[in-house]
Amino acid sequence: MRAALRLAAPLLCVLTPAWAEPAVPVFTEETATAGLDTVYQGDWDYMVGGGVATFDCSGDGFPEVFLSGGAGPSALYLNRSHRGGALAFEKTDAVTLDAVLGAYPLDIDSDGVMDLVLLRQGENRLLRGLGDCRFEPANAAWGFDGGDAWSTAFAAIWETGQTWPTLAIGNYIDRKEEAFPWGSCTDNWLHRPEGNRFAAPIPLTPSFCALSMLFTDWNRSGHPSLRVSNDREYYKGGQEQMWHLEPGQPPRLYTEAEDGWKRLRIWGMGIASADVNLDGYPDYFLTSMADNKLQVLKDPASGKPDFADIAFKSGATAHKPYTGGDVKPSTAWHPQFADVNNDGVQDLFVAKGNVARMPDFAMNDPNNLLLGQPDGTFVEAGDRAGVASMGIARGAQVVDLNLDGKLDLVVVNRWTKAEVWRQTSEDLGGWVQVRLSQEGPNRDGIGAVIEIRRGDRVERHEITSGGGHVSGSVGWLHFGLGAAQSAEVRVIWPGGAEGKWQTLPAGSFTILKPDGAARVWVPG
């Protein structure tokens, strides 16, 4: 089987591969000119967080950028870039709340206008989109209890039969304890809908200081589970977690005795998902301090969530700086899979940065850009690509900001303004970009799967809301094609309905609908 061959040890240990090394993309930093000037500020109570969200609220297809400001004001920036041109953003006063750690766009009421979830120190906020990048507070109208915690993780899914989403909020250490900041972890909350409002939150007990969450259909059962990545710096006897989420039933924790869930303890900070080994099941990159994991399902037929860590074999440990002269262990935060060089193989970006000035960990800790190779291994290219910043990074987004088919990069840094890079590569492979659109609830198809078929190879991509490190995105979904002039694509919609295979030409933007309609969209 192809997937097994890609992970076989003899292939992974070959010193001189038969294929050419992946093309290294070129990024040009435009921090000084792009107009993004928000700084993620704050003392130890903002040591985690620092997110960025990208989504189109102006209706022109170009993604706006929201930057969390920590103890300072957050900001929403309108995208004024021209297609293929230099990046340009205009700061607005639409969302200037302070105490914001991260943000996720989500059309909660399914009215076709994007809403915004803000994770904060104190009350979390749901902001209802009004169009034209205007928002209004919606906690009271939607029955949402924003709490008063230190909220550091988020995920959303539409459960079967529901017209509104279920929201999971991950909370960090208890701000009210006398021993704070070295106290106990605060309960995470599950907000299930009750009609067109949210019911009282359900505590997810036990909770172990979550820093990332993701609803994911790990076994292709049609019922996503909730993965939670936790910071072992504070939990007592805790571990990584996953929760059963069955319709109409209370959430139930996966255990080793009943489910085969294996105990894993890391400084969990971010989750990214992709079908790296092409076995049809999602794989997971978990960021940590010097102990990043790349997990693949050992035996899908067993039905057990038993994962193997292939980070070392695949060259994706990212456990120490690769340039800059620092030899101490790395601290990893936001991970994101994306095909940045358009060769048809998933790459991996990891934002890096010391918590503050922890002496046992690297201070010069550059971001990673790990380029995927055809055998499932990765090669570091951050320094050659021009994104090996030594900023104290937190959240990030790999996203096409100027809609030229080349992915760009925004990274939030602690105490200095966010950095932005435009990709200026030439002669890369082709690409397609798609958006899902359905009538009624869940208009953006959260929980759907996009399949891309190239010859006898089928790649599966879950459409999720959550994960990363306090940073979310809704918009065009980008897929590299390599030398191919087109791609065969189909959508498995939430609920399991399988769309027809459709051939999309390279260089196209296409909106896909459940009835099989495909509408070509042209920027501008």
Short mmCIF file of C-alpha atoms in Angstrom, two decimals:
data_model
loop_
_atom_site.label_atom_id
_atom_site.label_comp_id
_atom_site.label_asym_id
_atom_site.label_seq_id
_atom_site.Cartn_x
_atom_site.Cartn_y
_atom_site.Cartn_z
CA MET A 1 0.00 0.00 0.00
CA ARG A 2 1.34 3.42 -0.96
CA ALA A 3 0.84 4.92 2.50
CA ALA A 4 2.79 2.11 4.12
CA LEU A 5 5.61 2.48 1.64
CA ARG A 6 5.91 6.18 2.39
CA LEU A 7 6.48 5.46 6.06
CA ALA A 8 8.73 2.45 5.76
CA ALA A 9 12.03 2.87 7.62
CA PRO A 10 14.34 1.97 4.69
CA LEU A 11 12.86 4.77 2.59
CA LEU A 12 13.01 7.28 5.40
CA CYS A 13 16.67 6.58 6.07
CA VAL A 14 17.92 6.92 2.49
CA LEU A 15 20.71 9.49 2.41
CA THR A 16 20.49 10.29 -1.29
CA PRO A 17 16.85 10.30 -2.42
CA ALA A 18 15.97 9.67 -6.05
CA TRP A 19 13.81 12.79 -6.21
CA ALA A 20 14.94 16.39 -6.33
CA GLU A 21 14.79 18.42 -3.14
CA PRO A 22 11.58 20.47 -2.93
CA ALA A 23 11.60 23.90 -4.50
CA VAL A 24 12.30 26.49 -1.82
CA PRO A 25 9.73 29.31 -1.86
CA VAL A 26 10.91 32.91 -1.59
CA PHE A 27 9.31 35.25 0.96
CA THR A 28 9.83 39.00 1.06
CA GLU A 29 9.21 40.65 4.41
CA GLU A 30 6.80 43.59 4.17
CA THR A 31 6.29 44.29 7.87
CA ALA A 32 7.41 47.91 7.54
CA THR A 33 5.08 48.74 4.65
CA ALA A 34 2.01 46.50 4.96
CA GLY A 35 0.33 48.59 7.66
CA LEU A 36 -0.06 45.97 10.39
CA ASP A 37 1.17 47.72 13.52
CA THR A 38 -0.63 46.02 16.44
CA VAL A 39 1.63 44.76 19.24
CA TYR A 40 0.74 41.77 21.42
CA GLN A 41 1.47 43.26 24.85
CA GLY A 42 1.32 42.12 28.47
CA ASP A 43 3.24 40.61 31.35
CA TRP A 44 3.26 36.96 32.53
CA ASP A 45 -0.57 36.75 32.28
CA TYR A 46 -0.18 37.10 28.49
CA MET A 47 2.69 34.64 28.17
CA VAL A 48 0.41 32.36 26.11
CA GLY A 49 -1.93 33.55 23.39
CA GLY A 50 -1.22 36.11 20.70
CA GLY A 51 -3.46 35.05 17.84
CA VAL A 52 -4.29 36.20 14.33
CA ALA A 53 -7.49 35.54 12.40
CA THR A 54 -8.03 35.90 8.64
CA PHE A 55 -11.42 36.09 6.93
CA ASP A 56 -13.25 38.17 4.33
CA CYS A 57 -15.72 40.58 5.89
CA SER A 58 -15.72 43.19 3.12
CA GLY A 59 -17.12 40.89 0.44
CA ASP A 60 -14.30 41.30 -2.09
CA GLY A 61 -12.76 37.85 -1.53
CA PHE A 62 -9.51 39.20 -0.08
CA PRO A 63 -8.91 38.13 3.54
CA GLU A 64 -8.94 40.77 6.25
CA VAL A 65 -6.57 40.37 9.22
CA PHE A 66 -7.51 40.56 12.91
CA LEU A 67 -4.63 40.86 15.39
CA SER A 68 -5.00 40.26 19.12
CA GLY A 69 -3.32 42.87 21.26
CA GLY A 70 -3.10 41.15 24.66
CA ALA A 71 -3.08 43.83 27.36
CA GLY A 72 -3.27 46.45 24.61
CA PRO A 73 -6.02 47.02 22.03
CA SER A 74 -6.75 44.48 19.32
CA ALA A 75 -7.40 45.62 15.74
CA LEU A 76 -9.13 44.61 12.52
CA TYR A 77 -7.35 45.50 9.29
CA LEU A 78 -9.06 45.79 5.91
CA ASN A 79 -7.16 44.18 3.06
CA ARG A 80 -6.30 46.83 0.48
CA SER A 81 -3.86 44.66 -1.49
CA HIS A 82 -4.09 44.32 -5.25
CA ARG A 83 -3.94 40.86 -6.76
CA GLY A 84 -0.30 39.76 -6.91
CA GLY A 85 0.91 43.10 -5.57
CA ALA A 86 2.49 44.33 -2.37
CA LEU A 87 0.50 43.69 0.81
CA ALA A 88 -1.46 46.67 2.11
CA PHE A 89 -3.86 46.90 5.05
CA GLU A 90 -6.00 49.69 6.53
CA LYS A 91 -6.53 49.75 10.29
CA THR A 92 -10.11 50.15 11.50
CA ASP A 93 -11.73 50.80 14.86
CA ALA A 94 -14.27 47.99 14.36
CA VAL A 95 -12.85 45.72 17.09
CA THR A 96 -10.56 47.42 19.61
CA LEU A 97 -11.16 45.36 22.75
CA ASP A 98 -8.24 44.78 25.09
CA ALA A 99 -7.42 41.55 26.96
CA VAL A 100 -7.80 39.56 23.70
CA LEU A 101 -5.58 36.49 23.42
CA GLY A 102 -6.89 34.99 20.20
CA ALA A 103 -9.65 34.94 17.59
CA TYR A 104 -11.54 32.55 15.33
CA PRO A 105 -13.96 33.55 12.54
CA LEU A 106 -17.18 31.51 12.38
CA ASP A 107 -20.61 32.16 10.84
CA ILE A 108 -22.42 31.18 14.04
CA ASP A 109 -25.97 32.14 13.01
CA SER A 110 -25.47 31.00 9.39
CA ASP A 111 -26.69 34.28 7.92
CA GLY A 112 -23.87 34.44 5.39
CA VAL A 113 -22.02 37.15 7.31
CA MET A 114 -18.91 36.16 9.24
CA ASP A 115 -18.96 36.43 13.01
CA LEU A 116 -15.97 36.49 15.34
CA VAL A 117 -15.09 34.56 18.50
CA LEU A 118 -12.69 36.40 20.80
CA LEU A 119 -10.75 34.53 23.52
CA ARG A 120 -9.88 36.85 26.39
CA GLN A 121 -8.58 37.35 29.88
CA GLY A 122 -12.01 37.62 31.45
CA GLU A 123 -15.25 37.46 29.51
CA ASN A 124 -15.01 35.83 26.08
CA ARG A 125 -16.98 37.65 23.40
CA LEU A 126 -19.05 36.56 20.43
CA LEU A 127 -19.33 39.37 17.89
CA ARG A 128 -22.11 39.16 15.32
CA GLY A 129 -21.13 40.31 11.85
CA LEU A 130 -23.33 43.03 10.38
CA GLY A 131 -21.66 43.26 6.98
CA ASP A 132 -19.04 45.69 5.71
CA CYS A 133 -16.70 44.58 8.53
CA ARG A 134 -19.00 45.89 11.26
CA PHE A 135 -19.79 43.88 14.40
CA GLU A 136 -22.03 44.03 17.45
CA PRO A 137 -21.83 42.22 20.82
CA ALA A 138 -23.90 39.02 20.76
CA ASN A 139 -23.30 37.25 24.10
CA ALA A 140 -26.67 38.29 25.56
CA ALA A 141 -28.69 37.83 22.38
CA TRP A 142 -27.26 34.36 21.80
CA GLY A 143 -27.31 33.21 25.44
CA PHE A 144 -23.54 32.76 25.49
CA ASP A 145 -21.84 32.69 28.87
CA GLY A 146 -18.44 34.27 28.28
CA GLY A 147 -17.17 33.31 31.75
CA ASP A 148 -14.31 35.03 33.52
CA ALA A 149 -11.39 32.69 32.80
CA TRP A 150 -8.05 32.85 31.01
CA SER A 151 -9.23 31.35 27.69
CA THR A 152 -6.59 29.94 25.41
CA ALA A 153 -8.16 27.39 23.03
CA PHE A 154 -11.19 27.06 20.76
CA ALA A 155 -12.94 24.64 18.41
CA ALA A 156 -16.36 24.50 16.76
CA ILE A 157 -18.50 21.87 15.02
CA TRP A 158 -22.11 21.43 13.93
CA GLU A 159 -23.38 18.31 15.64
CA THR A 160 -25.84 16.07 13.81
CA GLY A 161 -29.29 17.61 13.64
CA GLN A 162 -28.26 20.98 15.06
CA THR A 163 -28.79 24.31 13.34
CA TRP A 164 -26.23 26.09 15.53
CA PRO A 165 -22.64 25.07 16.29
CA THR A 166 -21.22 23.49 19.40
CA LEU A 167 -18.36 25.60 20.75
CA ALA A 168 -15.51 24.29 22.88
CA ILE A 169 -13.56 26.83 24.95
CA GLY A 170 -10.24 25.82 26.49
CA ASN A 171 -9.18 27.57 29.69
CA TYR A 172 -5.77 27.93 31.30
CA ILE A 173 -4.68 28.26 34.94
CA ASP A 174 -7.05 29.71 37.54
CA ARG A 175 -6.58 33.47 37.79
CA LYS A 176 -8.36 33.62 41.16
CA GLU A 177 -6.29 31.15 43.17
CA GLU A 178 -3.98 32.50 45.86
CA ALA A 179 -1.16 30.48 44.32
CA PHE A 180 -1.76 32.06 40.89
CA PRO A 181 0.05 31.98 38.51
CA TRP A 182 1.21 28.57 39.69
CA GLY A 183 -2.22 27.25 40.65
CA SER A 184 -4.56 24.64 39.25
CA CYS A 185 -6.06 24.36 35.79
CA THR A 186 -9.53 25.77 35.10
CA ASP A 187 -12.34 23.66 33.62
CA ASN A 188 -12.81 23.84 29.86
CA TRP A 189 -16.38 24.52 28.71
CA LEU A 190 -18.55 22.94 26.05
CA HIS A 191 -21.28 25.27 24.76
CA ARG A 192 -23.98 23.24 23.04
CA PRO A 193 -26.89 24.94 21.25
CA GLU A 194 -30.45 25.04 22.50
CA GLY A 195 -32.43 26.15 19.47
CA ASN A 196 -30.97 29.38 18.16
CA ARG A 197 -29.12 30.11 21.40
CA PHE A 198 -26.52 28.44 23.56
CA ALA A 199 -27.39 26.40 26.61
CA ALA A 200 -25.50 26.70 29.89
CA PRO A 201 -21.90 25.54 29.42
CA ILE A 202 -20.92 21.98 30.31
CA PRO A 203 -17.63 21.68 32.25
CA LEU A 204 -15.19 19.26 30.66
CA THR A 205 -13.81 17.77 33.86
CA PRO A 206 -10.97 16.97 34.25
CA SER A 207 -9.25 19.80 32.42
CA PHE A 208 -5.47 20.23 32.21
CA CYS A 209 -4.66 23.78 31.03
CA ALA A 210 -5.63 23.59 27.37
CA LEU A 211 -3.72 25.58 24.77
CA SER A 212 -5.28 24.05 21.63
CA MET A 213 -8.45 22.17 20.68
CA LEU A 214 -9.71 20.55 17.49
CA PHE A 215 -12.89 18.72 16.51
CA THR A 216 -11.69 15.93 14.23
CA ASP A 217 -13.16 12.77 12.73
CA TRP A 218 -10.03 10.75 13.56
CA ASN A 219 -11.60 7.38 12.67
CA ARG A 220 -13.94 8.49 9.84
CA SER A 221 -16.98 7.51 11.88
CA GLY A 222 -18.96 10.59 10.91
CA HIS A 223 -18.95 11.78 14.54
CA PRO A 224 -15.98 14.08 15.24
CA SER A 225 -14.25 13.87 18.61
CA LEU A 226 -12.64 16.75 20.49
CA ARG A 227 -8.85 16.61 20.80
CA VAL A 228 -7.33 18.78 23.53
CA SER A 229 -3.64 19.64 23.86
CA ASN A 230 -2.53 20.63 27.37
CA ASP A 231 0.40 22.46 28.96
CA ARG A 232 2.05 20.08 31.43
CA GLU A 233 3.76 23.01 33.16
CA TYR A 234 0.70 23.34 35.40
CA TYR A 235 -1.42 20.20 35.37
CA LYS A 236 -1.15 17.68 38.16
CA GLY A 237 -1.29 14.15 36.82
CA GLY A 238 -2.77 15.34 33.53
CA GLN A 239 -2.19 14.26 29.95
CA GLU A 240 -3.31 14.90 26.37
CA GLN A 241 -7.05 14.30 25.97
CA MET A 242 -9.79 13.37 23.54
CA TRP A 243 -13.53 13.49 24.21
CA HIS A 244 -16.38 11.47 22.69
CA LEU A 245 -19.09 13.79 21.41
CA GLU A 246 -22.13 11.70 20.58
CA PRO A 247 -25.41 13.39 19.59
CA GLY A 248 -27.66 13.92 22.59
CA GLN A 249 -25.17 12.37 25.01
CA PRO A 250 -22.93 14.00 27.62
CA PRO A 251 -19.29 14.37 26.53
CA ARG A 252 -17.22 11.37 27.60
CA LEU A 253 -13.45 11.21 27.94
CA TYR A 254 -11.49 8.62 25.96
CA THR A 255 -9.57 6.32 28.31
CA GLU A 256 -6.94 3.68 27.85
CA ALA A 257 -8.99 0.98 29.55
CA GLU A 258 -12.14 1.47 27.47
CA ASP A 259 -10.87 2.96 24.22
CA GLY A 260 -7.13 2.34 23.92
CA TRP A 261 -6.22 6.02 24.32
CA LYS A 262 -2.53 6.08 25.30
CA ARG A 263 -1.21 8.42 27.97
CA LEU A 264 0.90 11.26 26.54
CA ARG A 265 2.32 14.19 28.49
CA ILE A 266 3.79 17.18 26.61
CA TRP A 267 3.86 20.96 26.89
CA GLY A 268 0.99 21.01 24.39
CA MET A 269 0.61 24.37 22.64
CA GLY A 270 -0.88 23.79 19.19
CA ILE A 271 -2.55 21.16 16.99
CA ALA A 272 -2.41 20.92 13.19
CA SER A 273 -4.07 18.22 11.12
CA ALA A 274 -3.40 16.81 7.63
CA ASP A 275 -3.35 13.45 5.90
CA VAL A 276 0.44 13.34 5.77
CA ASN A 277 0.87 9.61 5.08
CA LEU A 278 -2.03 9.44 2.60
CA ASP A 279 -3.83 6.60 4.36
CA GLY A 280 -7.09 8.54 4.31
CA TYR A 281 -7.06 9.39 8.02
CA PRO A 282 -6.00 12.69 9.60
CA ASP A 283 -2.56 12.89 11.17
CA TYR A 284 -1.65 15.39 13.88
CA PHE A 285 1.31 17.64 14.57
CA LEU A 286 1.43 18.65 18.25
CA THR A 287 3.73 21.50 19.26
CA SER A 288 5.55 21.51 22.57
CA MET A 289 8.79 22.57 24.19
CA ALA A 290 11.53 20.50 22.51
CA ASP A 291 9.18 17.55 22.10
CA ASN A 292 6.96 18.07 19.06
CA LYS A 293 4.98 15.07 17.87
CA LEU A 294 3.75 13.93 14.45
CA GLN A 295 1.12 11.29 15.09
CA VAL A 296 -0.32 8.76 12.63
CA LEU A 297 -2.97 6.16 13.36
CA LYS A 298 -1.27 2.79 13.84
CA ASP A 299 -4.11 0.52 12.75
CA PRO A 300 -7.28 2.19 11.44
CA ALA A 301 -9.03 -1.19 11.24
CA SER A 302 -8.69 -1.65 15.01
CA GLY A 303 -11.01 1.28 15.76
CA LYS A 304 -8.66 2.38 18.54
CA PRO A 305 -7.13 5.87 18.84
CA ASP A 306 -3.62 4.44 19.11
CA PHE A 307 -1.12 6.75 17.42
CA ALA A 308 2.54 6.33 16.47
CA ASP A 309 4.92 9.30 16.68
CA ILE A 310 6.86 9.57 13.40
CA ALA A 311 8.34 13.04 13.99
CA PHE A 312 11.90 11.73 14.23
CA LYS A 313 11.63 9.37 11.25
CA SER A 314 10.07 12.07 9.10
CA GLY A 315 12.49 14.84 10.07
CA ALA A 316 9.78 16.93 11.74
CA THR A 317 10.94 17.07 15.35
CA ALA A 318 11.75 20.82 15.08
CA HIS A 319 13.14 20.47 18.59
CA LYS A 320 16.04 22.93 18.42
CA PRO A 321 17.09 26.00 16.39
CA TYR A 322 18.56 25.23 12.98
CA THR A 323 20.20 28.64 12.56
CA GLY A 324 21.13 31.62 14.72
CA GLY A 325 23.75 29.93 16.90
CA ASP A 326 21.53 28.97 19.85
CA VAL A 327 21.87 25.32 20.89
CA LYS A 328 19.18 25.15 23.59
CA PRO A 329 15.79 23.47 23.00
CA SER A 330 13.06 25.23 21.02
CA THR A 331 9.61 26.39 22.14
CA ALA A 332 6.97 25.76 19.47
CA TRP A 333 3.52 27.38 19.29
CA HIS A 334 1.33 27.65 16.17
CA PRO A 335 1.63 24.77 13.65
CA GLN A 336 -0.04 24.79 10.24
CA PHE A 337 0.07 22.41 7.28
CA ALA A 338 -0.04 24.07 3.85
CA ASP A 339 1.50 23.52 0.43
CA VAL A 340 3.65 26.66 0.32
CA ASN A 341 5.62 25.69 -2.80
CA ASN A 342 2.65 24.34 -4.80
CA ASP A 343 4.26 20.96 -5.52
CA GLY A 344 1.28 18.90 -4.38
CA VAL A 345 2.88 17.80 -1.09
CA GLN A 346 1.93 19.20 2.32
CA ASP A 347 4.49 21.44 4.06
CA LEU A 348 4.53 22.49 7.71
CA PHE A 349 5.05 25.92 9.27
CA VAL A 350 5.80 26.21 13.00
CA ALA A 351 5.92 29.54 14.87
CA LYS A 352 8.66 29.57 17.54
CA GLY A 353 9.52 31.74 20.51
CA ASN A 354 10.68 31.58 24.11
CA VAL A 355 7.88 31.95 26.69
CA ALA A 356 9.69 35.10 27.82
CA ARG A 357 13.27 34.69 28.97
CA MET A 358 13.33 31.08 30.16
CA PRO A 359 17.06 30.32 30.54
CA ASP A 360 16.79 26.62 29.68
CA PHE A 361 15.29 27.28 26.26
CA ALA A 362 16.57 29.01 23.15
CA MET A 363 16.24 32.78 22.89
CA ASN A 364 17.26 32.81 19.22
CA ASP A 365 14.52 30.41 18.12
CA PRO A 366 13.64 30.80 14.42
CA ASN A 367 10.32 29.79 12.90
CA ASN A 368 10.35 26.51 10.97
CA LEU A 369 9.29 26.00 7.36
CA LEU A 370 9.47 22.25 6.80
CA LEU A 371 9.01 21.31 3.14
CA GLY A 372 7.31 17.99 2.48
CA GLN A 373 8.93 15.41 0.24
CA PRO A 374 7.27 12.59 -1.75
CA ASP A 375 8.28 9.90 0.77
CA GLY A 376 6.61 11.67 3.69
CA THR A 377 9.76 13.23 5.12
CA PHE A 378 10.44 16.93 5.61
CA VAL A 379 13.42 19.20 5.00
CA GLU A 380 14.01 22.53 6.77
CA ALA A 381 13.93 25.63 4.58
CA GLY A 382 12.99 28.48 6.92
CA ASP A 383 16.30 30.28 6.59
CA ARG A 384 16.53 29.81 2.83
CA ALA A 385 12.92 30.93 2.37
CA GLY A 386 13.51 34.09 4.40
CA VAL A 387 11.11 33.46 7.31
CA ALA A 388 13.59 32.45 10.03
CA SER A 389 12.63 35.35 12.27
CA MET A 390 14.06 35.52 15.81
CA GLY A 391 10.94 37.27 17.11
CA ILE A 392 9.16 35.74 20.11
CA ALA A 393 6.40 34.22 17.97
CA ARG A 394 2.99 32.94 19.06
CA GLY A 395 0.05 32.68 16.63
CA ALA A 396 0.24 32.72 12.84
CA GLN A 397 -1.61 32.20 9.57
CA VAL A 398 -0.30 30.80 6.28
CA VAL A 399 -2.75 32.34 3.83
CA ASP A 400 -2.93 33.87 0.35
CA LEU A 401 -3.33 37.53 1.26
CA ASN A 402 -3.17 38.98 -2.27
CA LEU A 403 -4.88 36.12 -4.13
CA ASP A 404 -2.04 35.34 -6.51
CA GLY A 405 -1.99 31.60 -5.74
CA LYS A 406 1.11 31.89 -3.55
CA LEU A 407 0.70 31.54 0.20
CA ASP A 408 1.86 34.42 2.39
CA LEU A 409 2.56 34.51 6.12
CA VAL A 410 1.50 36.56 9.15
CA VAL A 411 3.09 35.91 12.57
CA VAL A 412 2.17 37.53 15.89
CA ASN A 413 5.15 38.21 18.15
CA ARG A 414 5.19 39.01 21.83
CA TRP A 415 6.09 42.64 22.64
CA THR A 416 6.78 43.62 19.01
CA LYS A 417 4.40 44.18 16.13
CA ALA A 418 3.27 41.31 13.94
CA GLU A 419 5.49 40.32 11.03
CA VAL A 420 4.16 39.75 7.52
CA TRP A 421 5.83 38.14 4.51
CA ARG A 422 4.60 38.15 0.92
CA GLN A 423 5.60 35.16 -1.14
CA THR A 424 7.45 36.35 -4.23
CA SER A 425 8.47 32.98 -5.64
CA GLU A 426 8.61 32.42 -9.37
CA ASP A 427 8.18 29.24 -11.41
CA LEU A 428 6.36 27.25 -8.73
CA GLY A 429 3.75 24.61 -9.49
CA GLY A 430 0.10 25.22 -10.23
CA TRP A 431 -2.71 25.55 -7.72
CA VAL A 432 -6.46 25.66 -7.20
CA GLN A 433 -8.40 27.45 -4.49
CA VAL A 434 -11.92 26.52 -3.42
CA ARG A 435 -14.58 27.64 -0.96
CA LEU A 436 -17.50 25.59 0.30
CA SER A 437 -20.96 27.13 0.40
CA GLN A 438 -24.24 25.57 1.45
CA GLU A 439 -27.66 26.93 2.30
CA GLY A 440 -29.04 26.75 5.81
CA PRO A 441 -26.91 25.89 8.85
CA ASN A 442 -23.12 25.64 8.68
CA ARG A 443 -22.77 27.64 5.48
CA ASP A 444 -18.98 27.15 5.26
CA GLY A 445 -19.13 23.37 5.58
CA ILE A 446 -17.21 22.98 8.85
CA GLY A 447 -16.65 19.24 9.26
CA ALA A 448 -16.66 18.51 5.53
CA VAL A 449 -13.81 16.69 3.79
CA ILE A 450 -12.28 17.80 0.50
CA GLU A 451 -10.68 15.03 -1.54
CA ILE A 452 -8.17 15.68 -4.31
CA ARG A 453 -7.36 12.87 -6.75
CA ARG A 454 -4.12 12.87 -8.72
CA GLY A 455 -3.76 9.59 -10.62
CA ASP A 456 -4.23 6.79 -8.08
CA ARG A 457 -3.55 9.09 -5.10
CA VAL A 458 -6.35 10.65 -3.08
CA GLU A 459 -5.62 13.24 -0.39
CA ARG A 460 -8.24 14.05 2.27
CA HIS A 461 -8.47 17.44 3.96
CA GLU A 462 -10.78 18.02 6.94
CA ILE A 463 -12.42 21.44 7.07
CA THR A 464 -12.10 22.49 10.70
CA SER A 465 -12.62 25.47 12.97
CA GLY A 466 -10.09 25.45 15.78
CA GLY A 467 -6.60 24.15 16.38
CA GLY A 468 -3.35 26.02 15.88
CA HIS A 469 -2.47 28.41 18.68
CA VAL A 470 -5.39 30.87 19.25
CA SER A 471 -5.45 31.62 15.49
CA GLY A 472 -8.20 30.76 13.02
CA SER A 473 -9.11 31.28 9.38
CA VAL A 474 -12.11 30.98 7.07
CA GLY A 475 -11.72 31.62 3.37
CA TRP A 476 -10.18 30.19 0.24
CA LEU A 477 -8.74 26.70 0.69
CA HIS A 478 -5.48 26.38 -1.21
CA PHE A 479 -4.13 23.22 -2.86
CA GLY A 480 -0.91 22.93 -4.86
CA LEU A 481 -0.87 20.95 -8.11
CA GLY A 482 2.78 20.63 -9.07
CA ALA A 483 3.05 20.23 -12.85
CA ALA A 484 -0.61 19.19 -13.28
CA GLN A 485 -2.86 21.45 -15.31
CA SER A 486 -5.97 20.54 -13.35
CA ALA A 487 -7.17 18.70 -10.26
CA GLU A 488 -10.04 16.30 -9.66
CA VAL A 489 -11.88 17.40 -6.55
CA ARG A 490 -14.93 16.26 -4.62
CA VAL A 491 -16.52 17.21 -1.31
CA ILE A 492 -17.89 14.87 1.33
CA TRP A 493 -20.31 17.23 3.05
CA PRO A 494 -21.18 17.24 6.76
CA GLY A 495 -23.62 14.40 7.24
CA GLY A 496 -21.81 12.17 4.72
CA ALA A 497 -23.31 13.19 1.36
CA GLU A 498 -20.66 12.66 -1.33
CA GLY A 499 -20.40 15.21 -4.07
CA LYS A 500 -19.39 14.35 -7.62
CA TRP A 501 -15.78 14.46 -8.76
CA GLN A 502 -15.15 17.69 -10.62
CA THR A 503 -12.18 18.78 -12.70
CA LEU A 504 -10.89 22.22 -11.75
CA PRO A 505 -8.31 23.99 -13.93
CA ALA A 506 -5.05 25.21 -12.44
CA GLY A 507 -5.06 28.83 -11.37
CA SER A 508 -8.80 28.93 -10.64
CA PHE A 509 -10.97 30.05 -7.72
CA THR A 510 -14.13 27.93 -7.42
CA ILE A 511 -17.10 27.96 -5.04
CA LEU A 512 -18.47 24.43 -4.50
CA LYS A 513 -22.04 23.63 -3.41
CA PRO A 514 -23.75 20.41 -2.26
CA ASP A 515 -25.95 20.23 -5.39
CA GLY A 516 -22.84 19.81 -7.51
CA ALA A 517 -22.80 23.35 -8.80
CA ALA A 518 -19.36 24.89 -9.18
CA ARG A 519 -19.14 28.64 -9.63
CA VAL A 520 -15.91 30.12 -10.92
CA TRP A 521 -14.90 33.28 -9.10
CA VAL A 522 -12.45 35.89 -10.37
CA PRO A 523 -10.69 38.34 -8.02
CA GLY A 524 -11.78 41.90 -8.67
#
